[in-house]
Short mmCIF file of C-alpha atoms and ligand atoms in Angstrom, two decimals:
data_model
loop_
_atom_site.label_atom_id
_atom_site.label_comp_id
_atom_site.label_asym_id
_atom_site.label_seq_id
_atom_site.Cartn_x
_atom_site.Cartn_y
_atom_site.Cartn_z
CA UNK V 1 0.00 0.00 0.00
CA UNK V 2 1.37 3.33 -1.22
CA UNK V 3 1.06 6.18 1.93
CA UNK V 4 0.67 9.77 0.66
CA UNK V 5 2.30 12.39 3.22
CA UNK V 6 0.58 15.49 4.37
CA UNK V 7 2.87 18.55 4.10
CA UNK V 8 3.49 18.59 7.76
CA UNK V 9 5.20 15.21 7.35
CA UNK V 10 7.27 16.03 4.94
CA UNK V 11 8.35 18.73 6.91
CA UNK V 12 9.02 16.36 9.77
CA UNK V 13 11.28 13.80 7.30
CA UNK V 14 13.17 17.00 5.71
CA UNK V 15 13.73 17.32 9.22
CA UNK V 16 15.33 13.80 9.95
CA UNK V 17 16.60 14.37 6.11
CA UNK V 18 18.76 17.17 7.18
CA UNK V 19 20.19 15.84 10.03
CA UNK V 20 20.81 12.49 7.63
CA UNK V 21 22.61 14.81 5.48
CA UNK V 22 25.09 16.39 8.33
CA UNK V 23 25.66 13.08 9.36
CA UNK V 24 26.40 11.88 5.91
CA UNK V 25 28.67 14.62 5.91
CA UNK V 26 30.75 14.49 9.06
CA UNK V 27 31.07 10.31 7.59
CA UNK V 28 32.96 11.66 4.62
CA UNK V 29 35.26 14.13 6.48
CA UNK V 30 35.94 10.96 8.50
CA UNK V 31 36.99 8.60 5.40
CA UNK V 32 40.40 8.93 5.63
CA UNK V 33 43.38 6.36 5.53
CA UNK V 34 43.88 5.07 9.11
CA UNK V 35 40.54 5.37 9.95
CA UNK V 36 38.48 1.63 10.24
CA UNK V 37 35.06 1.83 8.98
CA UNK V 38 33.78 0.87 13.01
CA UNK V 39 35.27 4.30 13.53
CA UNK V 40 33.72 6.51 10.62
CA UNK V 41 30.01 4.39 11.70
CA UNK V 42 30.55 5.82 15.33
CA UNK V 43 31.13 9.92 13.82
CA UNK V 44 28.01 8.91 12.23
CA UNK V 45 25.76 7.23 15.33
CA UNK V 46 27.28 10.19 17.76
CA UNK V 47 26.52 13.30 14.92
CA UNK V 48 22.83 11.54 14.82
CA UNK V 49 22.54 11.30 18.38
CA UNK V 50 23.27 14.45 19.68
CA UNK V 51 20.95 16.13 16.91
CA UNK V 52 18.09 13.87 19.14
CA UNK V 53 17.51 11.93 16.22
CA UNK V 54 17.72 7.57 15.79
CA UNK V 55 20.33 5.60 13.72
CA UNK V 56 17.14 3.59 11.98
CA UNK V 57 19.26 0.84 10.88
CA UNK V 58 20.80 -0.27 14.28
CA UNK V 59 19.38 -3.79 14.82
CA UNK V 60 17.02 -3.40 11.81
CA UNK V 61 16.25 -6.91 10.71
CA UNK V 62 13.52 -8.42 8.25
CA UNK V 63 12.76 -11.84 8.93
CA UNK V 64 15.00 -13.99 10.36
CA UNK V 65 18.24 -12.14 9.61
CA UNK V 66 20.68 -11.43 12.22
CA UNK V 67 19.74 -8.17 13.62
CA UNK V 68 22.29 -5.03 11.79
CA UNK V 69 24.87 -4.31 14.10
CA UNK V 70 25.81 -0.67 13.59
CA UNK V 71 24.24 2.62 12.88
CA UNK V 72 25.07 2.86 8.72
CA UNK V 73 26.01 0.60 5.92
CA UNK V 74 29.39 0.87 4.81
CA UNK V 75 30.18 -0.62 2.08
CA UNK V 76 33.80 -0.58 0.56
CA UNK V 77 35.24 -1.06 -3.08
CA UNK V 78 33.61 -4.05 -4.38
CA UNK V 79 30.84 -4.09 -1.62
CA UNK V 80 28.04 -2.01 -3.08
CA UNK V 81 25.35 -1.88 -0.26
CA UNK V 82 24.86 -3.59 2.93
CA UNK V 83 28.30 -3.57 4.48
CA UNK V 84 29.02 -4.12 8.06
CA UNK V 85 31.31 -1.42 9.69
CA UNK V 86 33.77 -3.27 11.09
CA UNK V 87 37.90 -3.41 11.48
CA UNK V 88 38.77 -3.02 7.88
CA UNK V 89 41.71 -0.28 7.84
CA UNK V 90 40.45 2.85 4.98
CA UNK V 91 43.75 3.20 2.78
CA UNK V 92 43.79 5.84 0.00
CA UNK V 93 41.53 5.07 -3.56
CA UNK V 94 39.43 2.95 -1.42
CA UNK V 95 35.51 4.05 -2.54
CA UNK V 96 33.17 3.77 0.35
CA UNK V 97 29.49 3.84 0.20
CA UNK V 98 27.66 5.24 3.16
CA UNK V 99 23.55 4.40 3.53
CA UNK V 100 21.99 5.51 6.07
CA UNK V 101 18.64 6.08 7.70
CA UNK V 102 17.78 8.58 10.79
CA UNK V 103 13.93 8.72 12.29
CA UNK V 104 12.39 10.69 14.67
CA UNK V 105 8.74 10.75 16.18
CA UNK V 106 8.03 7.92 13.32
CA UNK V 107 9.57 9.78 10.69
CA UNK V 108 12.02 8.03 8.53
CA UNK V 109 14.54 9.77 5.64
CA UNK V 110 17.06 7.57 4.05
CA UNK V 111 20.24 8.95 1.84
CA UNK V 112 23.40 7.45 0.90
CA UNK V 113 26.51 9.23 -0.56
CA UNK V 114 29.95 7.84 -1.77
CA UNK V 115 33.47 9.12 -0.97
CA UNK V 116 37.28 8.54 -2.02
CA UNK V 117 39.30 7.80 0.78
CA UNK V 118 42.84 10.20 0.04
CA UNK V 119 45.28 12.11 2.27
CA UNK V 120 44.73 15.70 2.88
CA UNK V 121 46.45 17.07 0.11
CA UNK V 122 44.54 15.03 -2.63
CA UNK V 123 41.62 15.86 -4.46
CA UNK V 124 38.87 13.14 -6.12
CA UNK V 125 40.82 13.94 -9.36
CA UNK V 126 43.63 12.16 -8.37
CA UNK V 127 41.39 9.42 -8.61
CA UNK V 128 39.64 9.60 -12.27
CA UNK V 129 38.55 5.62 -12.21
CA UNK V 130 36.46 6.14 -9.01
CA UNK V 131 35.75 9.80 -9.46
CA UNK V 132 33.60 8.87 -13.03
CA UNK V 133 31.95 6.12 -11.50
CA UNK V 134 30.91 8.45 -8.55
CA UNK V 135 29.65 10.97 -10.86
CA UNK V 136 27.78 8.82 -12.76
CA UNK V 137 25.93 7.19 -10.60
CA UNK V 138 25.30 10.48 -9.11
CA UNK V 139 23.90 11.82 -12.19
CA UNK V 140 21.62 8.80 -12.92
CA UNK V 141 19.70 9.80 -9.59
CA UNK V 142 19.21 13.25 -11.43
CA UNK V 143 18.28 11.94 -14.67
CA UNK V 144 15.97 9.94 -12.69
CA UNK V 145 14.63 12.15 -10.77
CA UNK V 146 13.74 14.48 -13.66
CA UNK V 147 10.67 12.22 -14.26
CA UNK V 148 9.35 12.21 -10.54
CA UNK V 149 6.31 14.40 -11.86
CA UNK V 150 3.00 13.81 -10.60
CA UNK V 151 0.83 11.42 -13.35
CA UNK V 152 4.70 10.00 -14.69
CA UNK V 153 4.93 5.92 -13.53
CA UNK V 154 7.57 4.55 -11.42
CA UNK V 155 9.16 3.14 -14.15
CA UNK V 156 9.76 6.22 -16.00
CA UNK V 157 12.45 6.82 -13.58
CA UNK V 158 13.61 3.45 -13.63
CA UNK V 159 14.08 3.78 -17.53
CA UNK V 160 16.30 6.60 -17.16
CA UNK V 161 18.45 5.58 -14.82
CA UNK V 162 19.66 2.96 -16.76
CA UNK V 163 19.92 4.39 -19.92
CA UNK V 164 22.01 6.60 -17.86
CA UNK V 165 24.10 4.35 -16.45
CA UNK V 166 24.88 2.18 -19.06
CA UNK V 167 25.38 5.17 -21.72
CA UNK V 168 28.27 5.69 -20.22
CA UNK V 169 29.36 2.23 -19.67
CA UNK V 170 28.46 0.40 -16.29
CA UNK V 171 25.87 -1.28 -14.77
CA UNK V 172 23.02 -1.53 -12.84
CA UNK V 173 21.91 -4.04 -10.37
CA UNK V 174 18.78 -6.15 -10.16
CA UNK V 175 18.21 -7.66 -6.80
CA UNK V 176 18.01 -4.56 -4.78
CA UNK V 177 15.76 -1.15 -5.55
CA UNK V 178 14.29 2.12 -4.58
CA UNK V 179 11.60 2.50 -2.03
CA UNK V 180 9.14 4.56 -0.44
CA UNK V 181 9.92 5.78 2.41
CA UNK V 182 8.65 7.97 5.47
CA UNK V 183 6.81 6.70 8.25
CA UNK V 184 8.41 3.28 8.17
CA UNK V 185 11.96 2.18 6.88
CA UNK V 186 10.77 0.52 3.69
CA UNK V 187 7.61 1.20 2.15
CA UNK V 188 5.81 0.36 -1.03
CA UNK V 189 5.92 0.94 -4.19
CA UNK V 190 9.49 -0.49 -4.95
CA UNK V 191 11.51 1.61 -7.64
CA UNK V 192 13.49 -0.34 -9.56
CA UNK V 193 16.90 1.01 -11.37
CA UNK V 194 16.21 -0.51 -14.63
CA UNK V 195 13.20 -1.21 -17.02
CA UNK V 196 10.79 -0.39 -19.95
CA UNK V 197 9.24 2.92 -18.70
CA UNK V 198 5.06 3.30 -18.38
CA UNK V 199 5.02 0.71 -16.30
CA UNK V 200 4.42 0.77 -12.13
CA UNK V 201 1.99 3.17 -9.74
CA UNK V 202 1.41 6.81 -11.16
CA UNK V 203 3.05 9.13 -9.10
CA UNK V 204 0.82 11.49 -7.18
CA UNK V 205 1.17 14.09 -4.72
CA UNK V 206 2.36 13.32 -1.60
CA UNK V 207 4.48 10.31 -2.43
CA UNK V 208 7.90 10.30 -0.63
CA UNK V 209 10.53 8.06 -2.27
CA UNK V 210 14.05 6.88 -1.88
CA UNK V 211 15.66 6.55 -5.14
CA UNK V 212 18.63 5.13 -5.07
CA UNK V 213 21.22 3.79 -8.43
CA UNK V 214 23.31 0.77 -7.11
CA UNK V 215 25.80 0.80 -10.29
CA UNK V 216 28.53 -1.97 -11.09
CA UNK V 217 31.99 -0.56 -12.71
CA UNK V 218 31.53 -4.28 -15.01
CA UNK V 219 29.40 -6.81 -14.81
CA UNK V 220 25.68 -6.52 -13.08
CA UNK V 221 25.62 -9.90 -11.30
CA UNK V 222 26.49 -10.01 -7.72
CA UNK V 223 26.45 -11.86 -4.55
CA UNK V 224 26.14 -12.07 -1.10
CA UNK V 225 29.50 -11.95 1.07
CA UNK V 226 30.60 -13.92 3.69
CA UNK V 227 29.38 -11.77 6.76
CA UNK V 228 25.58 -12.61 5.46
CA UNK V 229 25.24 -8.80 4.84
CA UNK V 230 27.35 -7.14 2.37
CA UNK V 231 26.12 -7.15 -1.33
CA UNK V 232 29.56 -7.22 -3.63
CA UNK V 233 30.04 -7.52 -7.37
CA UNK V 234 30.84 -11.17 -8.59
CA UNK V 235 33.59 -9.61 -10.50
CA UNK V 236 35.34 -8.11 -8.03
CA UNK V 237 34.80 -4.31 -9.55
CA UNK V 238 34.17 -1.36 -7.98
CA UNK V 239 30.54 -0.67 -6.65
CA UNK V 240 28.46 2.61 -5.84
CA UNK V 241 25.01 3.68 -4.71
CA UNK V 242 23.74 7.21 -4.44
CA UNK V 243 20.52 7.96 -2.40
CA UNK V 244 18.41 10.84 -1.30
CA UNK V 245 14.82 10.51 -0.33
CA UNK V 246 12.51 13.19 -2.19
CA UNK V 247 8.80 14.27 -1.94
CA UNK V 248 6.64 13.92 -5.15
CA UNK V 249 4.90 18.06 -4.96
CA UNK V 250 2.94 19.39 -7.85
CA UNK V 251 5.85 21.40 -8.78
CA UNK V 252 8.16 18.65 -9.28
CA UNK V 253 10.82 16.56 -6.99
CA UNK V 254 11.85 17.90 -3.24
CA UNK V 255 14.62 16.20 -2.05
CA UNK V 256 14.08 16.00 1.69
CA UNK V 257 18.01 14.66 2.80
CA UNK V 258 20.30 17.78 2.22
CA UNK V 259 21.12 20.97 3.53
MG1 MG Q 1 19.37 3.86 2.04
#
């Protein structure tokens, strides 16, 4: 069942959006070599929790999974979603992809960003192999999001997104998708990076989605890793995801997790 928002709750998951989006932040200032991703999870659990706000994913679990340990996904190089923070030691070119979702008062927003792990004085263009992929996968979202009109179907951003993505070369993933989003973690209808478009729910007012590209450097196929979490590619190239949750107005997309 697809829930509509009022205006006041969108207001109250820009709210959690924003404070997503800080928290995102401090997470990439963090992602430096040295640091283990257990350490950039905890700038992200402590920015969250002194804004007042909830880590949604801590102990998430659907079904009989084991519970999620920490308070984001991080998921390095070949991981593309999912990851467990953990011990692994950031060293420079590593590409790490942060998801995560802060609630308050039932209110959900969900985002995820990417970032380059380099020394102080580097710059993204140091690292051109990562750097396109990040950009691209950034821009799909945008192409995307350019059909999130009211009376447009769900699959008219799917469409675009991949035509996107694979334009210029990679891949998109099947297994995983967008969501709504907004007073639970996952809600319906799903959003799919890839397919014919026309197809799927209209959009209406009121609709608050996360749309999120999960794009493979080479192949599309993947698989699960050994800590039953972590999605990676099956051919061992580079991963990335870029999220934001947005409000479907009759004036087009808000997205509801920045500044
Ligand atoms: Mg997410």
């Amino acid at each position: 069942m697809i829930t509509l928002k009022s205006e006041r709750e969108i207001k109250k998951i820009k709210e959690a959006g924003h404070v997503l989006y800080g928290a995102l932040m401090a997470a990439g200032e963090a992602c430096i070599p040295g640091k283990t991703t257990k350490e950039v999870d905890k700038v992200i659990e402590d920015y969250i929790v002194s804004h007042g706000y909830n880590p949604s994913e801590k102990n998430y679990s659907e079904g009989d999974e084991i519970p999620f340990p920490a308070s984001s996904c991080i998921s390095v190089n070949d991981a593309i979603i999912h990851g467990i923070p953990n011990e692994y030691v950031l060293k420079k070119g590593d590409l790490v992809k942060i998801d995560v979702v802060v609630d308050k008062d039932g209110y959900y927003a969900d985002a995820a960003r990417a970032f380059i792990v380099k020394d102080e004085d580097e710059i993204d263009e140091d690292y051109p192999e990562q750097k396109r992929l990040v950009e691209v996968t950034k821009q799909s979202f945008f192409e995307g999001i350019k059909y999130a009109k009211v009376g447009n179907r769900i699959s008219d951003i799917s469409h675009a997104i991949q035509e996107y993505v694979e334009k210029n070369g990679y891949s998109v993933l099947r297994e995983f998708q967008g969501h709504g989003v907004g007073i639970a973690m996952h809600e319906d209808p799903g959003i799919p990076n890839f397919g014919k478009p026309g197809k799927g729910p209209r959009l209406q007012e009121g609709m608050v989605l996360a749309i999120e590209p999960m794009v493979c450097q080479g192949r599309k196929e993947i698989m699960e890793s050994d800590d039953g979490w972590s999605i990676i590619t099956e051919d061992g190239s580079l991963g990335c995801h870029y999220e934001n949750t947005i409000a479907i107005t009759k004036n087009g997309p808000i997205i509801l997790t920045n500044e």
